[in-house]
Coordinates of C-alpha atoms in Angstrom, one line a residue:
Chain A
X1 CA 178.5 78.4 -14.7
X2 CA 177.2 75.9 -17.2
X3 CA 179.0 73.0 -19.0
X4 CA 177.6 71.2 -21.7
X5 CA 178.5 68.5 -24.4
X6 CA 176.5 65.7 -26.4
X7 CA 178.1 62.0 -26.2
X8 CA 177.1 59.1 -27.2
X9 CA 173.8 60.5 -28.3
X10 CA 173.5 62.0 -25.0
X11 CA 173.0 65.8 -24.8
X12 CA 174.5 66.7 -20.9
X13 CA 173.9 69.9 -19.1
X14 CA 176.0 69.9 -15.5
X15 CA 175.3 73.0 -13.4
X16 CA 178.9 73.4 -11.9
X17 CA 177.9 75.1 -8.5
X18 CA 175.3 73.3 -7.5
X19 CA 176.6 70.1 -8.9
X20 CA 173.5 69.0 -10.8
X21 CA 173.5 67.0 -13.7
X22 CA 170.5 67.1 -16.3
X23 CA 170.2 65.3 -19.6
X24 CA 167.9 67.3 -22.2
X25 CA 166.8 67.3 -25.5
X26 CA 167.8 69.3 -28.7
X27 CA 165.8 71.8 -27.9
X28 CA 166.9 72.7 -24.5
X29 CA 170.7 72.1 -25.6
X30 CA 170.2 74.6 -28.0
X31 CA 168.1 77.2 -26.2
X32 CA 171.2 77.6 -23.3
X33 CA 173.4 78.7 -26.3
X34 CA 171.0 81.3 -26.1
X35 CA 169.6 82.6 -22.7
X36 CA 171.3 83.0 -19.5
X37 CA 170.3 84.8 -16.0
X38 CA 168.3 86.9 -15.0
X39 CA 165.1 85.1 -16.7
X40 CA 162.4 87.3 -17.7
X41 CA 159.0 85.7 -17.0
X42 CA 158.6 84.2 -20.8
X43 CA 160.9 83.8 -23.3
X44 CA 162.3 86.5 -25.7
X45 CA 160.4 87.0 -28.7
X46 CA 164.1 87.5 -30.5
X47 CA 165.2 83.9 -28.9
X48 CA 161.5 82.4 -30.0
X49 CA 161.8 83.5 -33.0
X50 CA 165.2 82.5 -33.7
X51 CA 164.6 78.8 -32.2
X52 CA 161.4 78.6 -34.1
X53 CA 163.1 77.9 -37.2
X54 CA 163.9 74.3 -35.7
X55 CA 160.9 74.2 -33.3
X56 CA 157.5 74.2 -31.9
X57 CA 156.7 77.5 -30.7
X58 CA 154.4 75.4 -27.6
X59 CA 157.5 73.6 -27.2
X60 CA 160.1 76.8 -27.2
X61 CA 157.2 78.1 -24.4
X62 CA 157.8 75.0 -22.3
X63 CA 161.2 74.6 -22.8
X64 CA 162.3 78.4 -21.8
X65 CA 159.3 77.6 -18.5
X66 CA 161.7 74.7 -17.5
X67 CA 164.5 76.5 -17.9
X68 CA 163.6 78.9 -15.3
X69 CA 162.4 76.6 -13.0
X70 CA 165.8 75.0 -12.6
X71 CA 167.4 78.3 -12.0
X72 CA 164.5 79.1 -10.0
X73 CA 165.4 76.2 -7.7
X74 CA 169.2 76.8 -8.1
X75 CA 170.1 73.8 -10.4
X76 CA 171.0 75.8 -13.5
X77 CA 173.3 78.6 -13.3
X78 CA 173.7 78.5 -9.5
X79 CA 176.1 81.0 -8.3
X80 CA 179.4 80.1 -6.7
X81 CA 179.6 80.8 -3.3
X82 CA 182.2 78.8 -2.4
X83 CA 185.7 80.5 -2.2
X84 CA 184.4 81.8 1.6
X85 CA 185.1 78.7 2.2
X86 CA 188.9 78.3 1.7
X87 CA 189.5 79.3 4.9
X88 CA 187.5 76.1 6.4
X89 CA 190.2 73.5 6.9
X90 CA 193.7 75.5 5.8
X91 CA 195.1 74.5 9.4
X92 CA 193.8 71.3 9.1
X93 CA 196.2 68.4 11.1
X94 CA 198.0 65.9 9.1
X95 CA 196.0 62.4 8.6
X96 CA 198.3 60.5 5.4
X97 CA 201.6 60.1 4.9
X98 CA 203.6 58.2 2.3
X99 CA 206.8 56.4 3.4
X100 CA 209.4 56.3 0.8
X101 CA 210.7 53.1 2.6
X102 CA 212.8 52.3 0.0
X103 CA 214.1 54.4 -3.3
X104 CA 215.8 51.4 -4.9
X105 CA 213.6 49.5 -7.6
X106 CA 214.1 45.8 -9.4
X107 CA 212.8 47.4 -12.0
X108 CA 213.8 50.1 -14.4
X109 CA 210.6 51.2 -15.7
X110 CA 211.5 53.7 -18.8
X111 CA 208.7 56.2 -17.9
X112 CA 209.8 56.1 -14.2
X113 CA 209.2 59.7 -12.5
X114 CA 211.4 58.4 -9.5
X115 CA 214.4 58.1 -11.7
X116 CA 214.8 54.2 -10.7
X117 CA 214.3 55.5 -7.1
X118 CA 217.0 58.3 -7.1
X119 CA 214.0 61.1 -6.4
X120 CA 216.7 63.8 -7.3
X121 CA 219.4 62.3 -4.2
X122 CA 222.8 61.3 -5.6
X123 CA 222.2 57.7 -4.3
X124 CA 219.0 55.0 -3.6
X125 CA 218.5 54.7 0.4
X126 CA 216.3 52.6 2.2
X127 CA 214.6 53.4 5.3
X128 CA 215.4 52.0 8.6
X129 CA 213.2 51.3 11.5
X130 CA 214.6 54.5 13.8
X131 CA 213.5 56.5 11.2
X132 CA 210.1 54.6 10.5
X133 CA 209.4 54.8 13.7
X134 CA 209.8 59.0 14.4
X135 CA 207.7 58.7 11.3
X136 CA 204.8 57.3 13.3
X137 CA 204.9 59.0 15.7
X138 CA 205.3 62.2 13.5
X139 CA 202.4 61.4 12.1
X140 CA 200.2 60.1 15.4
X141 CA 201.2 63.7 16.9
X142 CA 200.4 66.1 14.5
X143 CA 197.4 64.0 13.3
X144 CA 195.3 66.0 17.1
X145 CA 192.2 65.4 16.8
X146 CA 192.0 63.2 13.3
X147 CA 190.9 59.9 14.1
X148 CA 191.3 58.2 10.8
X149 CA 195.0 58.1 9.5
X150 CA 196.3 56.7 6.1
X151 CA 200.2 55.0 5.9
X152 CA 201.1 54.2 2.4
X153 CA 204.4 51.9 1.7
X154 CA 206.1 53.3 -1.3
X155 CA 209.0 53.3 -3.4
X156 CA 211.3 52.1 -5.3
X157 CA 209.4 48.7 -4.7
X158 CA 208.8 48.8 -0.9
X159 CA 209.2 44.9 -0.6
X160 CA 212.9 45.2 -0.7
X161 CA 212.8 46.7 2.7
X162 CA 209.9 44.4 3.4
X163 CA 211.2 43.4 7.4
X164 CA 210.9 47.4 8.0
X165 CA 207.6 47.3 6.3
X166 CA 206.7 45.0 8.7
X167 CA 207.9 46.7 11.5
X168 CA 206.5 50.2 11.0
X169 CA 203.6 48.3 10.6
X170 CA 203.2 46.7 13.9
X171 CA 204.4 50.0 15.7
X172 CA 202.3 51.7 13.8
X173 CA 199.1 49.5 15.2
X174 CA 200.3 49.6 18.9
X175 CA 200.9 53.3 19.0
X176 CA 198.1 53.9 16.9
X177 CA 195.9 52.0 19.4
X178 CA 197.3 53.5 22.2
X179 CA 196.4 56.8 20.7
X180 CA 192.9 56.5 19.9
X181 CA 193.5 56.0 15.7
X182 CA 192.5 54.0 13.1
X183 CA 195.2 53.6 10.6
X184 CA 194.7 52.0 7.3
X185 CA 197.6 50.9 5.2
X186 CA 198.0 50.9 1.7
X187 CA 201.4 49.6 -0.1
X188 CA 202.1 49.9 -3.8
X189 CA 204.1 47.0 -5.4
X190 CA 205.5 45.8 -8.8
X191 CA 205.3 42.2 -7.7
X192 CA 208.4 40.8 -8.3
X193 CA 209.1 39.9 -4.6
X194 CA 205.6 38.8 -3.8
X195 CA 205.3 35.4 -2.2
X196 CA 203.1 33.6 0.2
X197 CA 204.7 35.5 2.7
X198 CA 204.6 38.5 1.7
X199 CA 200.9 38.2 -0.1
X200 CA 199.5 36.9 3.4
X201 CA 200.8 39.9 5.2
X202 CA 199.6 42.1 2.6
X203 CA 196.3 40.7 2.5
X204 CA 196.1 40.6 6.3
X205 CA 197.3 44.6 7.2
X206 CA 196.8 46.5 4.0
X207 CA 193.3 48.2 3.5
X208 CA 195.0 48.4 -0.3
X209 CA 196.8 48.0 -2.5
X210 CA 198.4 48.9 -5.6
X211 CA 199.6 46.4 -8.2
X212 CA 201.7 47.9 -10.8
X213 CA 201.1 46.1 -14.7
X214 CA 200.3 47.5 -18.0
X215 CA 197.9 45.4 -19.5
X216 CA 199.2 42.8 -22.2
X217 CA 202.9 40.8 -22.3
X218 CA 203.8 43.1 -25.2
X219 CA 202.6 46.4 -23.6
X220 CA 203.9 46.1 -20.4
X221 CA 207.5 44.1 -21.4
X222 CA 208.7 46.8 -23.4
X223 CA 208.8 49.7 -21.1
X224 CA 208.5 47.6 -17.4
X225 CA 211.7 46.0 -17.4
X226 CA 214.1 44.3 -15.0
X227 CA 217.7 45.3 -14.2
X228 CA 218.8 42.5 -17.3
X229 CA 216.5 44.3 -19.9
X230 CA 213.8 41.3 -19.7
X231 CA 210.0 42.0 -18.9
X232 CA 208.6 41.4 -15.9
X233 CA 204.6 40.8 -17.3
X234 CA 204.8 36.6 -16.5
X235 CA 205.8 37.0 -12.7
X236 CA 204.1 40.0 -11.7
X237 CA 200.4 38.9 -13.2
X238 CA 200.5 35.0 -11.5
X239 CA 201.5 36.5 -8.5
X240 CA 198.8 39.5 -8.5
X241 CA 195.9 37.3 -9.6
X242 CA 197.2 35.2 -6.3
X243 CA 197.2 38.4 -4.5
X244 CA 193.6 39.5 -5.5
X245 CA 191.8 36.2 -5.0
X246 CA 193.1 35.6 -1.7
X247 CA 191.9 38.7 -0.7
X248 CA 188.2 38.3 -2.4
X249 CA 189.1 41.1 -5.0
X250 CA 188.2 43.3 -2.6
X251 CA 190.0 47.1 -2.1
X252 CA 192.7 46.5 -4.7
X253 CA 194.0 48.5 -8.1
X254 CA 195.4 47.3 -10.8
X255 CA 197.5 50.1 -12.3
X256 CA 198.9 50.7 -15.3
X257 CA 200.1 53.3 -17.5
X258 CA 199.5 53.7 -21.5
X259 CA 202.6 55.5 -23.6
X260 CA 202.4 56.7 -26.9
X261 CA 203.0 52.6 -27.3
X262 CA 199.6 51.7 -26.5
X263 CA 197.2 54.3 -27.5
X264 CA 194.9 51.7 -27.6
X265 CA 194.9 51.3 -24.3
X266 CA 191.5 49.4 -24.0
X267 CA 192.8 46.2 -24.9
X268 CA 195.0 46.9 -22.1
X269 CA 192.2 47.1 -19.5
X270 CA 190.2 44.3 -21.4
X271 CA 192.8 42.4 -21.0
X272 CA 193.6 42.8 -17.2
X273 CA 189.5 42.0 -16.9
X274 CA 190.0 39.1 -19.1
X275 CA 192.5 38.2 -16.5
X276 CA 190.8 37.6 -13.6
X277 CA 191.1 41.7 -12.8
X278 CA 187.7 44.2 -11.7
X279 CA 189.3 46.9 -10.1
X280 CA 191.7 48.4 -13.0
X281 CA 193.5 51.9 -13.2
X282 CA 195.1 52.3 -16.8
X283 CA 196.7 56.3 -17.3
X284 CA 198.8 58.5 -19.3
X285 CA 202.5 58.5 -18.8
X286 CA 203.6 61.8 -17.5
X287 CA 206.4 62.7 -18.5
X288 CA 209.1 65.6 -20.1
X289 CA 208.3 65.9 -24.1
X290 CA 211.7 64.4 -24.5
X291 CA 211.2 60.9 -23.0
X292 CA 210.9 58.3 -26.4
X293 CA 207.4 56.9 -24.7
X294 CA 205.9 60.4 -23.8
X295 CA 202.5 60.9 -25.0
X296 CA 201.9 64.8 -26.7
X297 CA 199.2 66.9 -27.8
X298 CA 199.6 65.8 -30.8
X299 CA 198.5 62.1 -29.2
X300 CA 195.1 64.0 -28.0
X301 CA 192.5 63.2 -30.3
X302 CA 193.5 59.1 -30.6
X303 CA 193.7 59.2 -26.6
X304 CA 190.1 61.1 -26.2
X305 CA 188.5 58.6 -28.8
X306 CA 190.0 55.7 -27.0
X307 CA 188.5 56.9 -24.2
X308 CA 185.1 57.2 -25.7
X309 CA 185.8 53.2 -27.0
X310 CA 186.0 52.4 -24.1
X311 CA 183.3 53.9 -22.2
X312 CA 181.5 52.6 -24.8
X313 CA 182.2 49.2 -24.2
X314 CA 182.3 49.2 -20.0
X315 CA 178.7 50.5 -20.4
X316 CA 177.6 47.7 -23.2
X317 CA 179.5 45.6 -20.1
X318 CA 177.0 47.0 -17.5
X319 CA 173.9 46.9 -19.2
X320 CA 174.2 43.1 -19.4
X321 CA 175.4 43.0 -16.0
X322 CA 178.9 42.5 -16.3
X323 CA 182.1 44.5 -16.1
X324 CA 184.8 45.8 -13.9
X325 CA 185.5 49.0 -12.1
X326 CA 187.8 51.7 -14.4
X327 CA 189.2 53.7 -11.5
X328 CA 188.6 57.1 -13.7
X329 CA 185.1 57.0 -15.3
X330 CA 184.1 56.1 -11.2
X331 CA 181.6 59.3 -10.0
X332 CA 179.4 59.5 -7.1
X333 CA 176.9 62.0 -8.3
X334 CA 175.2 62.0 -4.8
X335 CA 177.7 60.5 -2.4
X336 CA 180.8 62.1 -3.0
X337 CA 183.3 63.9 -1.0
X338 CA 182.1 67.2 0.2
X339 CA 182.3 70.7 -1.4
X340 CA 185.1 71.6 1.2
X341 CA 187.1 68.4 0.4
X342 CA 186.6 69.2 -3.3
X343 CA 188.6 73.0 -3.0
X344 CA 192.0 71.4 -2.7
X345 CA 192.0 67.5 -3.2
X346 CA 194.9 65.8 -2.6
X347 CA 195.8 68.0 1.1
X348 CA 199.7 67.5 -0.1
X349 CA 202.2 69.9 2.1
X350 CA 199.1 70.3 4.4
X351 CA 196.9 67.0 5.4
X352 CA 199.5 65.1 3.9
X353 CA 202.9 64.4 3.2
X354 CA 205.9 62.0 2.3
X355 CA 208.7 60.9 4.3
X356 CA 212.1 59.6 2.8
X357 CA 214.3 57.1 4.2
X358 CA 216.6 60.3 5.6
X359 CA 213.8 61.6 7.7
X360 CA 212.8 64.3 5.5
X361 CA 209.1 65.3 4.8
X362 CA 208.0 66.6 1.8
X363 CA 204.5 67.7 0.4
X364 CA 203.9 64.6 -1.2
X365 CA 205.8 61.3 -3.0
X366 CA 206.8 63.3 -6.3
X367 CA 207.5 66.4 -4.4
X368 CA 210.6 64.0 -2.4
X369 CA 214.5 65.2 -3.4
X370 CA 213.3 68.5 -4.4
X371 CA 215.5 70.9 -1.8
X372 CA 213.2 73.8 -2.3
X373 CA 210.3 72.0 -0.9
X374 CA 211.8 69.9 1.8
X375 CA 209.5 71.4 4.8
X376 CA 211.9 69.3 7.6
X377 CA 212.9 66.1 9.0
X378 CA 210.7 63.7 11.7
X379 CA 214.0 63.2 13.5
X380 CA 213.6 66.8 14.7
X381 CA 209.9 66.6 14.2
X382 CA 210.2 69.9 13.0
X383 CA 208.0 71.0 9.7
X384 CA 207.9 74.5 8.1
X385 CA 204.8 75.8 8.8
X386 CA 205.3 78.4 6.2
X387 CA 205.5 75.9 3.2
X388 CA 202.5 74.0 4.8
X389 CA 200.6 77.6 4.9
X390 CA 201.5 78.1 1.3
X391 CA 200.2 74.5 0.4
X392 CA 197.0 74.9 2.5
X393 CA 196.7 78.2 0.0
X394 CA 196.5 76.3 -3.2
X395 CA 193.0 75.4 -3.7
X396 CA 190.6 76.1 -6.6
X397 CA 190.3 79.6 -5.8
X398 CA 193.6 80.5 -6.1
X399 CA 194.4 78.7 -9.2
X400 CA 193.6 81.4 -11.8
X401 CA 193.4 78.7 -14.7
X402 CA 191.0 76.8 -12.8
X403 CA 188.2 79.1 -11.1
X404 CA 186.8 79.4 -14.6
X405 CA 186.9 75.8 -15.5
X406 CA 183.8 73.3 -15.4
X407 CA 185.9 70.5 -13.9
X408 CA 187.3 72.1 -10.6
X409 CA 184.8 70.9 -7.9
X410 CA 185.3 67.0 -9.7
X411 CA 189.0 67.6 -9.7
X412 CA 190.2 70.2 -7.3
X413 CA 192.5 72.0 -8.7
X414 CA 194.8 68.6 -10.5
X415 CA 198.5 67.7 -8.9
X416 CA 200.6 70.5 -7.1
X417 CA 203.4 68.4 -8.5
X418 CA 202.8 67.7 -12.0
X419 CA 202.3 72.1 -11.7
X420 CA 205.1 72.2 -10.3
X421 CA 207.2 70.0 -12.6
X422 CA 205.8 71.0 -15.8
X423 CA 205.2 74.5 -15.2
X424 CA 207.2 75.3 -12.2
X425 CA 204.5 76.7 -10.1
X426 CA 201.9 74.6 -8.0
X427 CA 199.4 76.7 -8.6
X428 CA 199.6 76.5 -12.4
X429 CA 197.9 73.7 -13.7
X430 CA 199.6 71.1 -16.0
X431 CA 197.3 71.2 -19.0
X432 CA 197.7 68.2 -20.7
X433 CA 196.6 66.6 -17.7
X434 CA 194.2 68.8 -17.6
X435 CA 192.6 68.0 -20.9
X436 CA 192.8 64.6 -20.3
X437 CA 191.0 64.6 -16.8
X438 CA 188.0 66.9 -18.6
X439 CA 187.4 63.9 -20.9
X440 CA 187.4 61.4 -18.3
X441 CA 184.7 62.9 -16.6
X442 CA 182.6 64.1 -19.7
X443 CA 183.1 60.0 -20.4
X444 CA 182.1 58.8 -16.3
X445 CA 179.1 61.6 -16.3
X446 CA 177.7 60.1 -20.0
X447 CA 177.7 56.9 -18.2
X448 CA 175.6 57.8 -15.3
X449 CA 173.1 59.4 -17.7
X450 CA 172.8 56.1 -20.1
X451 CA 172.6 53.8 -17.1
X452 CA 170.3 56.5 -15.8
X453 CA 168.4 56.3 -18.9
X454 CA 167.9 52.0 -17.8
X455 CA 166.1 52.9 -14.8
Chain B
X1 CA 159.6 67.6 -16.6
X2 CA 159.3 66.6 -20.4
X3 CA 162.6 68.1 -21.6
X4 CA 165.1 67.9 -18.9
X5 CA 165.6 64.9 -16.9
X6 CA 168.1 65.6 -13.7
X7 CA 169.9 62.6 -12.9
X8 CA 171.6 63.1 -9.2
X9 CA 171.1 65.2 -6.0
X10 CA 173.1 68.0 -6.9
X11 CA 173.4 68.7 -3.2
X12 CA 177.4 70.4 -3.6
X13 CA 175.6 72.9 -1.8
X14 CA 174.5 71.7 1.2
X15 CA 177.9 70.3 1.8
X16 CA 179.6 73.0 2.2
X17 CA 177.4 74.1 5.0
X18 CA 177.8 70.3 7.1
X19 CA 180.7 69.2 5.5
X20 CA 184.7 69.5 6.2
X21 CA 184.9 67.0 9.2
X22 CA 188.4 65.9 7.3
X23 CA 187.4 62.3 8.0
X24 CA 187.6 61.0 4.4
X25 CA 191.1 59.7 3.0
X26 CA 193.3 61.5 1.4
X27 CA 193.2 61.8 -2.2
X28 CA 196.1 61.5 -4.2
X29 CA 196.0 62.9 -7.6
X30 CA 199.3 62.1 -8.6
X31 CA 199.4 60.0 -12.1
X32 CA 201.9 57.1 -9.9
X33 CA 198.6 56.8 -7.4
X34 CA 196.0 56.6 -9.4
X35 CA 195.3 60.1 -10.3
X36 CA 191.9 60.4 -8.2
X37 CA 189.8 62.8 -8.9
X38 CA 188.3 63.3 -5.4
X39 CA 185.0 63.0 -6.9
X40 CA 185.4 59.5 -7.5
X41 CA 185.3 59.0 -3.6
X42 CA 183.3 58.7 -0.8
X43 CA 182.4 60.7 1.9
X44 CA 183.6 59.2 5.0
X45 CA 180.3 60.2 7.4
X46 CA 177.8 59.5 4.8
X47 CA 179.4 56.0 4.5
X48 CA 179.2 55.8 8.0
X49 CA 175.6 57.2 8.6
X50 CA 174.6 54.3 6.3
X51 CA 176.5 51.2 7.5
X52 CA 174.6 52.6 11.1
X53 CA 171.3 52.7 9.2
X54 CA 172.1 49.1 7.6
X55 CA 173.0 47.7 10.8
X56 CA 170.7 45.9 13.5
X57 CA 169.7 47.6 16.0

């Protein structure tokens, strides 16, 4: 399978099996529209003839020769061998697991997915240490023969239970130590509560974090508000950009979300970069059609130029040296995950899961308060193996929508919970998302091809 | 080549035969976390492999 597009004056070819990505000319751009395997030794006389309306005949010669050399050396049109594969890590252990520590929020966000922290309960809990704890060591026990573990603090706004973050944290180290694992820590926060306290210890135990802003006073104000209807945009950025120098702007995000408010979302980014900010995440509210700030097909068009705008203007940023990181145009052509991580992504329900402040595990974060998929409680230490099976089962192969599609080794198959909630099966995906996630990518690969283009 | 120019690896490949260690992090691609794609991560033994290389002996 073959994907291509032109972009920016760029005309890109990406061989989806073998993961290759070649930029070409007119010629060849036009020439895949018409051959395809199983290459004969020169090209057609009907193809020739056809092209040679537009060009060369030496060059149609050359072209169709080049052509067959990249199938030839299985960079074009490369088969897919992959779904013998899905087998490879379906009983993997756990190794993540998010810790609803506390549902309750100080804010009241209007695009909020959590209901203010509510996750589909009838009330806001928080967690307690007893439960953190048989969190831990839920997770230390069924992690076997993992060595590297992930703990993520997340709400509500986790720093209203902050003195349980802090304990789960240091029991977490000790009987991580004691067990042979490295944890990392990662806690996502709105930033109302930060302090110097609370920055310090962030700074000190968390390999990241997540600061939640979206972009400009107006932006942000109008749909991230506190309990008394004011914004929240003044306290949150002084105490971020406090946050992010003290630890050297290193392994951080930024995060915000664009409505159908702020379509122009760049000047969002730009100005969280103008702020002091180089590690910025700015994306699509998700949300039911009927919520006032939801963002629609109709909304597609302005949201893919905007994206082009601003790929536009990272890359004028990079070329003279400067710039910030966009979480979603970042692409590792060569370094990147490996072709078994990329059949199911995200692990949720199988590698990893979310706990809430009751004890019970779920597949993942969003996945919390829905009954049908609690898969048990780390009181009992007790999970349903058949839901975890069934999770371990959705990968690329299995989502009919996505064995077709160019995008599935870059995105895996998208969220088994935005499937879930928008189309009531986790193995459907959420189109929307992924149309928008299709011209991410055709926006990150462009970039590697002009700064490719420098060299 | 005069009319293509390849600009990466495109080793997905050879991955699949030496990879699935499960070292790397999990990726969530949940819009709340940052929607990764997991291509925009690393792999967790290459990065090691090179931080040994990098290092003294």
């Amino acid at each position: 399978m073959i994907h291509k597009y032109k972009l920016c004056g760029y005309n890109i070819v990406l061989d989806i099996n073998s993961g290759a990505v070649h930029v070409v000319d007119e010629l060849v751009y036009d020439m895949l529209d018409n051959i395809s395997p199983p290459f004969e030794a020169s090209c057609s006389e009907r193809v020739a003839n056809k092209l040679s309306r537009f060009y060369d005949k030496e060059e149609i010669i050359t072209c169709y020769e080049e052509i067959r050399k990249l199938h030839e050396s299985g960079t074009l049109f490369s088969e897919d061998d992959y779904e013998k594969f899905t087998e490879q890590s379906a009983d993997a252990p756990l190794k993540a697991m998010c810790l609803i520590v506390e549902q309750d929020c100080n804010l009241r966000c209007e695009y909020c997915f959590a209901e203010a922290g509510k996750y589909g309960f009838d009330e806001c809990a928080a967690m307690d240490f007893k439960v953190g704890k048989k969190a831990i060591d839920f997770l230390i026990k069924n992690s076997k023969e993992r060595k590297n573990l992930e703990i993520d603090f997340f709400g509500g706004e986790p720093l209203m239970n902050f003195e349980v973050v802090k304990k789960i944290t240091e029991y977490a180290r000790s009987k991580g130590k004691r067990a042979g694992k490295i944890i990392r820590f990662t806690l996502t926060t709105n930033g109302i509560l930060l302090d110097d306290e609370k920055i310090n210890f962030i700074n000190k135990e968390m390999s990241n974090v997540v600061l939640s802003l979206d972009g400009r006073k107006e932006t942000n104000d109008r749909v991230r508000k506190r309990l008394d209807g004011t914004g929240c945009y003044d306290k949150a950025i002084s105490e971020f950009k406090t946050l992010a120098d003290r630890r050297g702007h290193e392994n951080y995000y930024i995060r915000g979300t664009f409505t159908k408010y702020n379509l122009d979302f760049t000047s969002d980014v730009y100005h969280l970069y103008e702020q002091g900010f180089d590690q910025i995440s700015i994306e699509p509210v998700i949300g039911k059609p009927d919520m006032p700030c939801a963002v629609s097909d109709r909304d597609l068009p302005r949201i893919f130029s905007e994206y082009e705008i601003l790929a536009k203007r990272i890359l004028a940023d990079k070329k003279r040296g400067k710039g910030f990181n966009f979480f979603h145009f970042m692409l590792d052509l060569d370094q990147g995950p490996c072709a078994i991580k990329r059949l199911r992504g995200c692990g949720a329900g199988s590698e990893y899961v979310a706990v809430t402040p009751d004890g019970g595990i779920y597949p993942c974060h969003q996945f919390a308060g829905f009954p049908e998929y609690k898969m048990g409680s780390v009181l009992d230490g007790e999970m349903d193996k058949a839901l975890k099976k069934t999770f371990a089962g959705s990968h690329i192969y299995s989502k009919s929508d996505c064995v077709d599609c160019w995008a599935k080794f870059y995105c895996s198959g998208g969220c088994n919970a935005n499937n879930y909630i928008f189309n009531g099966d986790i193995r459907m995906p959420h189109r929307f998302s992924c149309l928008i996630q299709k011209k991410r990518l055709e926006c990150a690969i462009m970039m590697k091809a002009a700064l490719a283009d420098e060299v | 080549m005069k009319h293509v120019k390849t600009i990466n690896e495109a080793n997905l490949k050879e991955t699949a035969e030496t990879g699935g260690c499960g070292k790397c992090q999990a990726s969530c691609q949940s819009a709340c976390k940052t929607s990764c794609t997991v291509a925009n991560q690393k792999c967790e033994s290459k990065v090691q492999e090179n931080q040994k290389l990098k290092s003294p002996a």
